[in-house]
MMTF fields as JSON, N, C-alpha, C and O atoms, coordinates in Angstrom:
{
  "mmtfVersion": "1.0.0",
  "mmtfProducer": "UNKNOWN",
  "numBonds": 451,
  "numAtoms": 452,
  "numGroups": 113,
  "numChains": 1,
  "numModels": 1,
  "chainsPerModel": [1],
  "groupsPerChain": [113],
  "chainIdList": ["A"],
  "bondAtomList": [4, 2, 8, 6, 12, 10, 16, 14, 20, 18, 24, 22, 28, 26, 32, 30, 36, 34, 40, 38, 44, 42, 48, 46, 52, 50, 56, 54, 60, 58, 64, 62, 68, 66, 72, 70, 76, 74, 80, 78, 84, 82, 88, 86, 92, 90, 96, 94, 100, 98, 104, 102, 108, 106, 112, 110, 116, 114, 120, 118, 124, 122, 128, 126, 132, 130, 136, 134, 140, 138, 144, 142, 148, 146, 152, 150, 156, 154, 160, 158, 164, 162, 168, 166, 172, 170, 176, 174, 180, 178, 184, 182, 188, 186, 192, 190, 196, 194, 200, 198, 204, 202, 208, 206, 212, 210, 216, 214, 220, 218, 224, 222, 228, 226, 232, 230, 236, 234, 240, 238, 244, 242, 248, 246, 252, 250, 256, 254, 260, 258, 264, 262, 268, 266, 272, 270, 276, 274, 280, 278, 284, 282, 288, 286, 292, 290, 296, 294, 300, 298, 304, 302, 308, 306, 312, 310, 316, 314, 320, 318, 324, 322, 328, 326, 332, 330, 336, 334, 340, 338, 344, 342, 348, 346, 352, 350, 356, 354, 360, 358, 364, 362, 368, 366, 372, 370, 376, 374, 380, 378, 384, 382, 388, 386, 392, 390, 396, 394, 400, 398, 404, 402, 408, 406, 412, 410, 416, 414, 420, 418, 424, 422, 428, 426, 432, 430, 436, 434, 440, 438, 444, 442, 448, 446],
  "bondOrderList": [1, 1, 1, 1, 1, 1, 1, 1, 1, 1, 1, 1, 1, 1, 1, 1, 1, 1, 1, 1, 1, 1, 1, 1, 1, 1, 1, 1, 1, 1, 1, 1, 1, 1, 1, 1, 1, 1, 1, 1, 1, 1, 1, 1, 1, 1, 1, 1, 1, 1, 1, 1, 1, 1, 1, 1, 1, 1, 1, 1, 1, 1, 1, 1, 1, 1, 1, 1, 1, 1, 1, 1, 1, 1, 1, 1, 1, 1, 1, 1, 1, 1, 1, 1, 1, 1, 1, 1, 1, 1, 1, 1, 1, 1, 1, 1, 1, 1, 1, 1, 1, 1, 1, 1, 1, 1, 1, 1, 1, 1, 1, 1],
  "groupList": [{"groupName": "TYR", "atomNameList": ["N", "CA", "C", "O"], "elementList": ["N", "C", "C", "O"], "formalChargeList": [0, 0, 0, 0], "bondAtomList": [1, 0, 2, 1, 3, 2], "bondOrderList": [1, 1, 2], "singleLetterCode": "Y", "chemCompType": "L-PEPTIDE LINKING"}, {"groupName": "ARG", "atomNameList": ["N", "CA", "C", "O"], "elementList": ["N", "C", "C", "O"], "formalChargeList": [0, 0, 0, 0], "bondAtomList": [1, 0, 2, 1, 3, 2], "bondOrderList": [1, 1, 2], "singleLetterCode": "R", "chemCompType": "L-PEPTIDE LINKING"}, {"groupName": "ASP", "atomNameList": ["N", "CA", "C", "O"], "elementList": ["N", "C", "C", "O"], "formalChargeList": [0, 0, 0, 0], "bondAtomList": [1, 0, 2, 1, 3, 2], "bondOrderList": [1, 1, 2], "singleLetterCode": "D", "chemCompType": "L-PEPTIDE LINKING"}, {"groupName": "VAL", "atomNameList": ["N", "CA", "C", "O"], "elementList": ["N", "C", "C", "O"], "formalChargeList": [0, 0, 0, 0], "bondAtomList": [1, 0, 2, 1, 3, 2], "bondOrderList": [1, 1, 2], "singleLetterCode": "V", "chemCompType": "L-PEPTIDE LINKING"}, {"groupName": "PHE", "atomNameList": ["N", "CA", "C", "O"], "elementList": ["N", "C", "C", "O"], "formalChargeList": [0, 0, 0, 0], "bondAtomList": [1, 0, 2, 1, 3, 2], "bondOrderList": [1, 1, 2], "singleLetterCode": "F", "chemCompType": "L-PEPTIDE LINKING"}, {"groupName": "PRO", "atomNameList": ["N", "CA", "C", "O"], "elementList": ["N", "C", "C", "O"], "formalChargeList": [0, 0, 0, 0], "bondAtomList": [1, 0, 2, 1, 3, 2], "bondOrderList": [1, 1, 2], "singleLetterCode": "P", "chemCompType": "L-PEPTIDE LINKING"}, {"groupName": "GLY", "atomNameList": ["N", "CA", "C", "O"], "elementList": ["N", "C", "C", "O"], "formalChargeList": [0, 0, 0, 0], "bondAtomList": [1, 0, 2, 1, 3, 2], "bondOrderList": [1, 1, 2], "singleLetterCode": "G", "chemCompType": "PEPTIDE LINKING"}, {"groupName": "ALA", "atomNameList": ["N", "CA", "C", "O"], "elementList": ["N", "C", "C", "O"], "formalChargeList": [0, 0, 0, 0], "bondAtomList": [1, 0, 2, 1, 3, 2], "bondOrderList": [1, 1, 2], "singleLetterCode": "A", "chemCompType": "L-PEPTIDE LINKING"}, {"groupName": "GLU", "atomNameList": ["N", "CA", "C", "O"], "elementList": ["N", "C", "C", "O"], "formalChargeList": [0, 0, 0, 0], "bondAtomList": [1, 0, 2, 1, 3, 2], "bondOrderList": [1, 1, 2], "singleLetterCode": "E", "chemCompType": "L-PEPTIDE LINKING"}, {"groupName": "CYS", "atomNameList": ["N", "CA", "C", "O"], "elementList": ["N", "C", "C", "O"], "formalChargeList": [0, 0, 0, 0], "bondAtomList": [1, 0, 2, 1, 3, 2], "bondOrderList": [1, 1, 2], "singleLetterCode": "C", "chemCompType": "L-PEPTIDE LINKING"}, {"groupName": "GLN", "atomNameList": ["N", "CA", "C", "O"], "elementList": ["N", "C", "C", "O"], "formalChargeList": [0, 0, 0, 0], "bondAtomList": [1, 0, 2, 1, 3, 2], "bondOrderList": [1, 1, 2], "singleLetterCode": "Q", "chemCompType": "L-PEPTIDE LINKING"}, {"groupName": "LYS", "atomNameList": ["N", "CA", "C", "O"], "elementList": ["N", "C", "C", "O"], "formalChargeList": [0, 0, 0, 0], "bondAtomList": [1, 0, 2, 1, 3, 2], "bondOrderList": [1, 1, 2], "singleLetterCode": "K", "chemCompType": "L-PEPTIDE LINKING"}, {"groupName": "HIS", "atomNameList": ["N", "CA", "C", "O"], "elementList": ["N", "C", "C", "O"], "formalChargeList": [0, 0, 0, 0], "bondAtomList": [1, 0, 2, 1, 3, 2], "bondOrderList": [1, 1, 2], "singleLetterCode": "H", "chemCompType": "L-PEPTIDE LINKING"}, {"groupName": "THR", "atomNameList": ["N", "CA", "C", "O"], "elementList": ["N", "C", "C", "O"], "formalChargeList": [0, 0, 0, 0], "bondAtomList": [1, 0, 2, 1, 3, 2], "bondOrderList": [1, 1, 2], "singleLetterCode": "T", "chemCompType": "L-PEPTIDE LINKING"}, {"groupName": "ASN", "atomNameList": ["N", "CA", "C", "O"], "elementList": ["N", "C", "C", "O"], "formalChargeList": [0, 0, 0, 0], "bondAtomList": [1, 0, 2, 1, 3, 2], "bondOrderList": [1, 1, 2], "singleLetterCode": "N", "chemCompType": "L-PEPTIDE LINKING"}, {"groupName": "LEU", "atomNameList": ["N", "CA", "C", "O"], "elementList": ["N", "C", "C", "O"], "formalChargeList": [0, 0, 0, 0], "bondAtomList": [1, 0, 2, 1, 3, 2], "bondOrderList": [1, 1, 2], "singleLetterCode": "L", "chemCompType": "L-PEPTIDE LINKING"}, {"groupName": "ILE", "atomNameList": ["N", "CA", "C", "O"], "elementList": ["N", "C", "C", "O"], "formalChargeList": [0, 0, 0, 0], "bondAtomList": [1, 0, 2, 1, 3, 2], "bondOrderList": [1, 1, 2], "singleLetterCode": "I", "chemCompType": "L-PEPTIDE LINKING"}, {"groupName": "TRP", "atomNameList": ["N", "CA", "C", "O"], "elementList": ["N", "C", "C", "O"], "formalChargeList": [0, 0, 0, 0], "bondAtomList": [1, 0, 2, 1, 3, 2], "bondOrderList": [1, 1, 2], "singleLetterCode": "W", "chemCompType": "L-PEPTIDE LINKING"}, {"groupName": "SER", "atomNameList": ["N", "CA", "C", "O"], "elementList": ["N", "C", "C", "O"], "formalChargeList": [0, 0, 0, 0], "bondAtomList": [1, 0, 2, 1, 3, 2], "bondOrderList": [1, 1, 2], "singleLetterCode": "S", "chemCompType": "L-PEPTIDE LINKING"}, {"groupName": "MET", "atomNameList": ["N", "CA", "C", "O"], "elementList": ["N", "C", "C", "O"], "formalChargeList": [0, 0, 0, 0], "bondAtomList": [1, 0, 2, 1, 3, 2], "bondOrderList": [1, 1, 2], "singleLetterCode": "M", "chemCompType": "L-PEPTIDE LINKING"}],
  "groupTypeList": [0, 1, 2, 3, 4, 5, 6, 7, 8, 9, 4, 10, 11, 6, 0, 2, 11, 12, 9, 12, 13, 11, 4, 3, 14, 15, 15, 6, 16, 16, 14, 6, 3, 6, 4, 3, 16, 15, 6, 9, 13, 7, 15, 17, 17, 3, 1, 1, 12, 0, 4, 18, 16, 4, 0, 0, 3, 12, 16, 3, 15, 7, 16, 7, 15, 15, 4, 6, 15, 3, 19, 12, 0, 14, 11, 19, 16, 17, 4, 16, 7, 5, 18, 15, 15, 18, 0, 3, 7, 18, 14, 3, 5, 3, 7, 4, 8, 18, 15, 0, 11, 17, 18, 11, 6, 6, 3, 6, 16, 18, 11, 3, 3],
  "groupIdList": [1, 2, 3, 4, 5, 6, 7, 8, 9, 10, 11, 12, 13, 14, 15, 16, 17, 18, 19, 20, 21, 22, 23, 24, 25, 26, 27, 28, 29, 30, 31, 32, 33, 34, 35, 36, 37, 38, 39, 40, 41, 42, 43, 44, 45, 46, 47, 48, 49, 50, 51, 52, 53, 54, 55, 56, 57, 58, 59, 60, 61, 62, 63, 64, 65, 66, 67, 68, 69, 70, 71, 72, 73, 74, 75, 76, 77, 78, 79, 80, 81, 82, 83, 84, 85, 86, 87, 88, 89, 90, 91, 92, 93, 94, 95, 96, 97, 98, 99, 100, 101, 102, 103, 104, 105, 106, 107, 108, 109, 110, 111, 112, 113],
  "secStructList": [7, 6, 6, 6, 7, 7, 7, 4, 4, 4, 1, 1, 6, 6, 7, 7, 1, 1, 6, 6, 6, 6, 2, 2, 2, 2, 2, 2, 2, 2, 2, 2, 2, 2, 2, 2, 2, 2, 2, 4, 4, 4, 7, 2, 2, 2, 2, 2, 1, 1, 2, 2, 2, 2, 2, 6, 2, 2, 2, 2, 2, 2, 2, 2, 2, 2, 2, 2, 2, 2, 2, 2, 1, 4, 4, 4, 6, 6, 6, 6, 6, 6, 2, 2, 2, 2, 2, 2, 2, 2, 1, 2, 2, 2, 2, 2, 2, 2, 2, 2, 2, 2, 2, 2, 6, 7, 7, 7, 7, 7, 7, 7, 7],
  "xCoordList": [99.734, 100.779, 100.509, 99.913, 100.89, 101.839, 100.115, 99.781, 99.317, 98.211, 97.037, 96.085, 96.802, 96.198, 96.384, 95.799, 97.363, 98.118, 98.594, 99.577, 97.808, 98.768, 99.825, 100.147, 100.766, 101.883, 102.32, 101.655, 103.232, 103.413, 103.092, 102.782, 103.295, 102.824, 101.735, 101.501, 101.27, 99.671, 98.731, 97.513, 99.772, 98.839, 100.039, 100.716, 100.27, 100.573, 99.566, 98.694, 99.355, 98.601, 99.033, 100.254, 98.254, 98.309, 98.155, 98.358, 97.864, 98.249, 97.51, 96.784, 97.759, 97.011, 96.471, 96.527, 95.694, 95.288, 94.824, 94.044, 96.514, 97.219, 96.509, 95.281, 96.919, 96.837, 95.254, 95.014, 94.071, 93.375, 92.595, 91.461, 93.417, 93.043, 93.586, 93.343, 94.428, 94.591, 93.923, 93.67, 93.185, 92.228, 91.095, 90.391, 90.472, 88.885, 89.588, 88.787, 90.991, 91.349, 91.383, 90.952, 92.122, 92.214, 90.466, 90.09, 89.38, 88.013, 87.428, 87.023, 87.371, 86.813, 87.87, 87.587, 88.518, 88.631, 88.501, 88.302, 88.672, 88.016, 86.242, 85.768, 86.046, 84.395, 83.853, 82.709, 85.306, 84.946, 85.425, 84.668, 86.591, 85.829, 85.474, 85.506, 84.527, 83.008, 81.837, 80.677, 82.564, 80.689, 81.227, 80.488, 82.363, 82.724, 82.221, 81.568, 83.098, 82.489, 81.324, 81.056, 80.193, 78.877, 78.408, 78.084, 78.541, 78.013, 78.388, 77.486, 79.667, 80.373, 79.081, 78.462, 79.176, 78.044, 76.727, 76.08, 76.211, 74.337, 74.433, 73.948, 74.946, 75.516, 74.333, 74.154, 73.469, 72.357, 72.88, 72.24, 74.319, 74.387, 75.14, 74.87, 76.129, 75.875, 74.51, 74.341, 73.696, 72.752, 71.809, 71.252, 71.783, 71.305, 72.186, 71.554, 73.195, 74.054, 74.593, 73.636, 74.921, 75.721, 74.634, 75.107, 72.844, 72.665, 73.401, 73.517, 74.101, 73.915, 74.782, 74.408, 76.589, 77.291, 76.207, 75.683, 75.575, 75.026, 74.575, 74.929, 73.583, 73.395, 74.141, 74.015, 74.881, 75.965, 76.275, 75.849, 77.631, 78.114, 77.376, 77.701, 75.88, 75.413, 74.616, 73.831, 74.99, 74.662, 75.718, 75.536, 76.956, 78.277, 78.586, 78.656, 78.849, 78.804, 78.06, 78.691, 76.427, 76.085, 75.895, 75.302, 76.539, 76.345, 77.931, 78.045, 79.086, 80.322, 80.826, 81.867, 79.738, 79.424, 79.084, 79.752, 77.978, 76.928, 78.006, 77.865, 79.148, 79.581, 80.597, 80.705, 81.999, 82.623, 82.196, 83.119, 80.741, 80.26, 80.116, 81.018, 79.926, 79.777, 80.69, 80.581, 82.141, 83.174, 84.398, 85.156, 84.407, 84.376, 83.942, 84.835, 82.863, 81.953, 80.789, 79.675, 81.19, 80.227, 78.304, 77.155, 78.785, 77.438, 76.123, 75.127, 76.989, 76.054, 75.339, 74.74, 75.167, 74.277, 72.621, 71.556, 72.881, 71.671, 71.259, 70.451, 71.561, 70.433, 71.155, 71.366, 71.696, 70.626, 69.91, 68.848, 69.672, 69.384, 67.55, 66.717, 67.067, 66.191, 65.468, 64.632, 66.146, 65.853, 66.477, 65.559, 67.512, 67.416, 65.673, 64.829, 66.172, 64.336, 63.374, 62.623, 62.989, 61.728, 62.342, 62.062, 63.178, 63.127, 63.082, 61.958, 63.801, 63.326, 62.287, 62.293, 60.971, 60.303, 58.998, 58.015, 59.248, 58.766, 59.063, 58.138, 60.044, 60.558, 60.48, 60.58, 60.292, 60.218, 58.613, 58.726, 57.374, 56.157, 56.773, 57.596, 56.551, 56.851, 57.384, 56.817, 58.865, 59.541, 58.792, 58.58, 58.41, 56.757, 56.398, 56.814, 55.44, 54.783, 54.89, 54.251, 55.337, 56.467, 56.838, 56.564, 57.302, 58.221, 57.024, 57.09, 55.596, 54.674, 54.388, 54.672, 53.652, 53.428, 54.621, 54.134, 55.564, 56.361, 56.431, 56.864, 55.873, 56.014, 54.854, 54.976, 53.363, 52.075, 52.284, 51.378, 53.508, 53.185, 53.04, 52.573, 53.38, 53.121, 51.492, 50.337, 52.213, 50.192, 49.899, 50.594, 48.694, 48.206, 47.949, 47.312, 47.344, 46.089, 45.171, 45.449, 43.851, 42.721, 42.052, 41.384, 42.76, 41.311, 41.585, 42.099, 41.544, 42.009, 40.438, 39.495, 40.478, 39.808, 38.849, 37.651],
  "yCoordList": [175.565, 176.539, 177.72, 178.722, 177.664, 178.688, 179.644, 180.823, 177.937, 178.537, 178.625, 178.729, 178.594, 179.804, 180.686, 181.722, 180.615, 181.831, 182.815, 182.712, 184.077, 185.422, 185.453, 184.744, 186.435, 187.019, 187.89, 188.44, 188.529, 189.594, 191.023, 192.188, 190.418, 191.005, 190.512, 190.331, 190.36, 190.196, 191.312, 191.471, 192.09, 193.466, 194.479, 195.091, 194.624, 195.687, 196.403, 195.574, 197.468, 197.718, 197.793, 197.943, 197.739, 196.761, 194.748, 194.165, 194.257, 192.806, 191.839, 192.053, 191.266, 190.457, 189.328, 188.801, 188.867, 187.637, 185.902, 184.958, 186.706, 184.832, 185.827, 185.771, 186.539, 187.084, 187.176, 187.45, 186.748, 187.218, 185.531, 185.309, 184.596, 183.35, 182.552, 181.358, 183.354, 182.888, 182.943, 182.129, 184.383, 184.955, 184.472, 184.52, 183.805, 182.732, 181.419, 180.486, 180.998, 179.439, 179.915, 179.179, 181.58, 181.194, 180.902, 179.885, 182.241, 182.178, 180.864, 180.511, 180.062, 179.014, 177.732, 176.862, 178.202, 176.498, 177.778, 177.184, 179.573, 179.717, 178.249, 177.498, 179.0, 178.946, 177.258, 176.816, 176.479, 175.284, 175.191, 174.426, 175.568, 175.87, 175.682, 174.839, 177.465, 177.513, 176.407, 176.199, 175.916, 174.948, 173.662, 172.797, 173.472, 171.878, 172.696, 172.297, 174.273, 174.243, 174.821, 175.401, 174.785, 175.63, 173.684, 173.146, 173.103, 171.401, 170.813, 170.315, 170.941, 170.61, 171.323, 170.684, 172.696, 172.865, 172.546, 172.676, 171.967, 171.846, 169.989, 169.466, 169.442, 168.148, 168.24, 168.909, 167.138, 167.278, 167.217, 167.376, 166.922, 166.43, 168.579, 169.254, 169.136, 170.821, 171.663, 172.78, 170.89, 171.742, 171.993, 173.045, 170.729, 170.789, 171.002, 171.389, 170.943, 170.55, 172.438, 173.196, 172.645, 174.139, 175.223, 175.665, 175.615, 176.155, 177.464, 177.824, 178.488, 179.514, 179.434, 180.054, 178.163, 178.899, 178.326, 179.361, 177.231, 176.795, 177.893, 178.067, 179.079, 180.096, 181.431, 182.476, 180.787, 182.14, 182.013, 182.748, 180.99, 180.746, 180.627, 181.055, 179.935, 180.185, 181.568, 181.824, 182.362, 183.925, 184.082, 184.498, 184.159, 184.535, 184.429, 185.306, 182.702, 182.567, 182.442, 182.214, 182.582, 182.885, 184.091, 184.295, 185.224, 185.737, 186.349, 187.103, 185.581, 185.427, 184.422, 184.274, 183.696, 182.048, 182.766, 182.582, 183.595, 184.398, 185.134, 185.304, 185.837, 187.105, 186.619, 187.112, 185.437, 184.409, 183.904, 183.745, 183.626, 182.717, 184.038, 183.985, 184.228, 185.511, 185.709, 185.652, 186.078, 186.717, 185.656, 186.073, 184.064, 183.198, 182.752, 182.467, 182.65, 182.998, 183.671, 183.198, 185.386, 185.772, 185.527, 185.854, 185.013, 184.289, 183.153, 182.515, 183.464, 183.038, 183.715, 183.286, 184.85, 185.678, 185.318, 185.591, 184.785, 184.705, 183.84, 184.392, 182.552, 181.129, 181.776, 180.954, 183.172, 183.787, 184.268, 183.769, 185.609, 186.885, 186.46, 187.366, 184.707, 184.378, 184.532, 185.226, 183.75, 183.651, 184.872, 185.278, 185.917, 187.107, 188.494, 189.271, 187.897, 188.453, 188.47, 189.314, 186.947, 186.347, 187.187, 188.353, 186.295, 187.109, 187.757, 187.909, 189.819, 190.679, 191.283, 192.511, 190.517, 190.954, 190.26, 190.945, 189.004, 188.971, 189.762, 190.07, 189.936, 190.823, 192.394, 193.273, 192.766, 194.302, 194.882, 195.987, 194.528, 194.54, 194.45, 195.322, 193.24, 193.859, 194.136, 194.015, 194.678, 196.125, 197.322, 198.186, 197.583, 199.131, 199.046, 199.782, 198.037, 197.761, 197.526, 198.071, 197.073, 197.305, 198.817, 199.343, 199.436, 200.621, 202.184, 203.325, 201.174, 201.922, 202.331, 203.411, 200.951, 200.7, 201.55, 202.291, 201.458, 202.318, 203.532, 204.082, 204.014, 205.129, 205.981, 207.004, 205.118, 205.543, 205.37, 205.749, 204.773, 204.383, 203.279, 203.011, 202.426, 200.849, 200.146, 200.451, 199.138, 198.169, 198.207, 197.556, 199.118, 198.613, 198.243, 197.875, 197.13, 195.493, 196.666, 197.463, 196.461, 197.27, 196.5, 196.566, 195.752, 194.298, 193.088, 192.676, 192.22, 191.391, 189.995, 190.26, 189.321, 188.562, 186.646, 186.586],
  "zCoordList": [79.943, 80.643, 79.5, 79.897, 78.181, 77.879, 76.966, 76.851, 76.412, 76.24, 76.72, 75.947, 78.477, 79.087, 79.562, 79.243, 80.613, 80.615, 79.94, 79.206, 80.165, 79.211, 79.658, 80.612, 78.969, 79.901, 79.687, 78.809, 80.0, 80.167, 78.949, 79.198, 77.781, 76.465, 75.953, 74.758, 76.574, 76.514, 77.419, 77.333, 78.387, 79.42, 78.894, 79.721, 77.441, 77.046, 76.019, 75.759, 75.406, 74.058, 73.323, 73.356, 71.98, 71.15, 70.923, 69.858, 71.895, 71.742, 70.689, 69.718, 70.995, 69.269, 69.716, 70.827, 68.266, 68.928, 69.145, 69.019, 69.724, 70.444, 71.49, 71.426, 72.241, 73.477, 74.286, 75.462, 72.872, 73.389, 73.339, 73.764, 72.787, 72.954, 73.946, 74.122, 74.67, 76.313, 76.962, 77.85, 76.617, 78.223, 78.097, 79.105, 76.769, 76.651, 76.993, 76.948, 77.364, 77.332, 79.131, 80.018, 79.417, 81.185, 81.605, 82.189, 81.081, 81.196, 81.41, 82.517, 80.269, 79.926, 81.707, 82.53, 81.453, 82.683, 84.561, 85.621, 84.574, 85.579, 86.108, 86.961, 84.347, 84.853, 84.947, 85.058, 84.844, 84.779, 85.765, 86.362, 86.733, 88.565, 89.309, 90.206, 88.728, 89.342, 88.859, 89.217, 88.05, 88.605, 88.947, 89.418, 88.765, 90.227, 91.919, 92.884, 91.508, 93.333, 93.429, 94.481, 92.146, 92.361, 92.645, 93.704, 91.353, 91.824, 93.532, 94.205, 94.023, 94.958, 96.573, 97.424, 96.341, 97.248, 97.417, 98.456, 95.979, 96.202, 95.901, 94.897, 96.684, 97.504, 98.528, 99.546, 97.738, 99.71, 101.152, 102.191, 100.968, 102.463, 102.733, 103.726, 101.38, 102.069, 102.185, 102.674, 101.656, 101.596, 102.912, 103.221, 103.608, 104.764, 105.764, 106.747, 105.956, 107.445, 106.393, 106.553, 106.144, 105.708, 104.608, 103.561, 105.123, 103.352, 103.076, 101.904, 104.445, 104.812, 103.359, 102.363, 103.386, 102.235, 101.188, 100.773, 100.523, 99.528, 98.984, 97.818, 99.685, 99.488, 99.058, 98.42, 99.733, 99.118, 98.682, 97.791, 98.004, 96.608, 95.836, 94.728, 96.0, 94.582, 94.378, 93.465, 95.4, 94.405, 94.273, 93.129, 94.403, 94.059, 92.748, 91.887, 92.657, 91.505, 90.322, 89.29, 90.257, 89.255, 88.747, 87.688, 89.695, 88.721, 87.858, 86.892, 88.776, 88.04, 87.255, 86.615, 87.476, 86.12, 84.718, 83.701, 84.798, 83.67, 83.605, 82.394, 83.882, 82.83, 82.342, 81.22, 82.673, 83.011, 81.494, 80.694, 81.028, 80.476, 79.062, 78.226, 79.028, 78.067, 77.319, 76.094, 78.175, 78.146, 77.373, 76.498, 77.953, 77.243, 75.933, 75.135, 75.603, 74.228, 74.159, 74.385, 73.674, 73.837, 73.026, 73.321, 72.283, 72.003, 72.843, 72.502, 74.219, 75.238, 75.773, 76.759, 75.376, 75.445, 75.054, 75.607, 74.173, 73.11, 74.144, 74.891, 74.483, 75.418, 76.527, 77.419, 76.849, 78.671, 78.276, 78.648, 77.211, 77.719, 77.716, 77.718, 77.71, 77.42, 79.413, 79.992, 79.673, 81.234, 81.647, 82.359, 81.743, 82.581, 81.898, 82.343, 80.643, 80.712, 80.713, 80.223, 81.619, 82.215, 83.812, 84.089, 84.667, 85.917, 85.871, 86.349, 85.348, 85.151, 84.865, 84.958, 84.389, 83.993, 85.466, 85.751, 86.131, 86.757, 88.302, 89.055, 88.511, 90.017, 89.516, 90.372, 88.046, 88.066, 88.43, 88.959, 88.323, 89.356, 90.289, 90.569, 91.16, 92.058, 92.992, 94.078, 92.867, 93.705, 93.077, 93.928, 92.07, 91.59, 92.626, 93.521, 92.819, 94.132, 95.343, 96.244, 95.398, 97.134, 97.241, 98.319, 96.479, 96.653, 96.475, 96.932, 95.213, 95.236, 96.963, 97.479, 97.761, 99.105, 100.211, 101.065, 100.169, 100.511, 100.822, 101.835, 99.676, 100.072, 100.724, 101.398, 100.257, 100.876, 102.328, 103.07, 102.911, 104.102, 104.441, 105.548, 103.626, 104.266, 104.181, 103.881, 104.611, 104.239, 105.899, 106.68, 106.362, 107.849, 108.111, 107.123, 109.445, 109.206, 109.878, 110.774, 109.038, 109.821, 111.106, 112.139, 110.215, 111.269, 111.493, 110.453, 112.287, 112.951, 113.185, 113.931, 112.789, 112.626, 112.383, 112.106]
}
């Protein structure tokens, strides 16, 4: 308990390295619980019967867990960066094309065959 939860002294200005270790441990436990929740909502039965819960939990926890992983182990960014770069590289051109077409009035249907 004392090695995980930071005490009041850790919220003062100029805290020591021991407090940093407690914050890292706390983030590790929070991320572990987040991954368990993510795994439980990814079960087949939950996906089939409660898809909206599955979807929203995955969106929210994906962002939170990425942040928590980097804060827990700062070198994790080197493992996460290639996936994020690939995601951005594949979605930015589509977003720019959509914005361009929207600025020109959208796409009109001229003929249906």
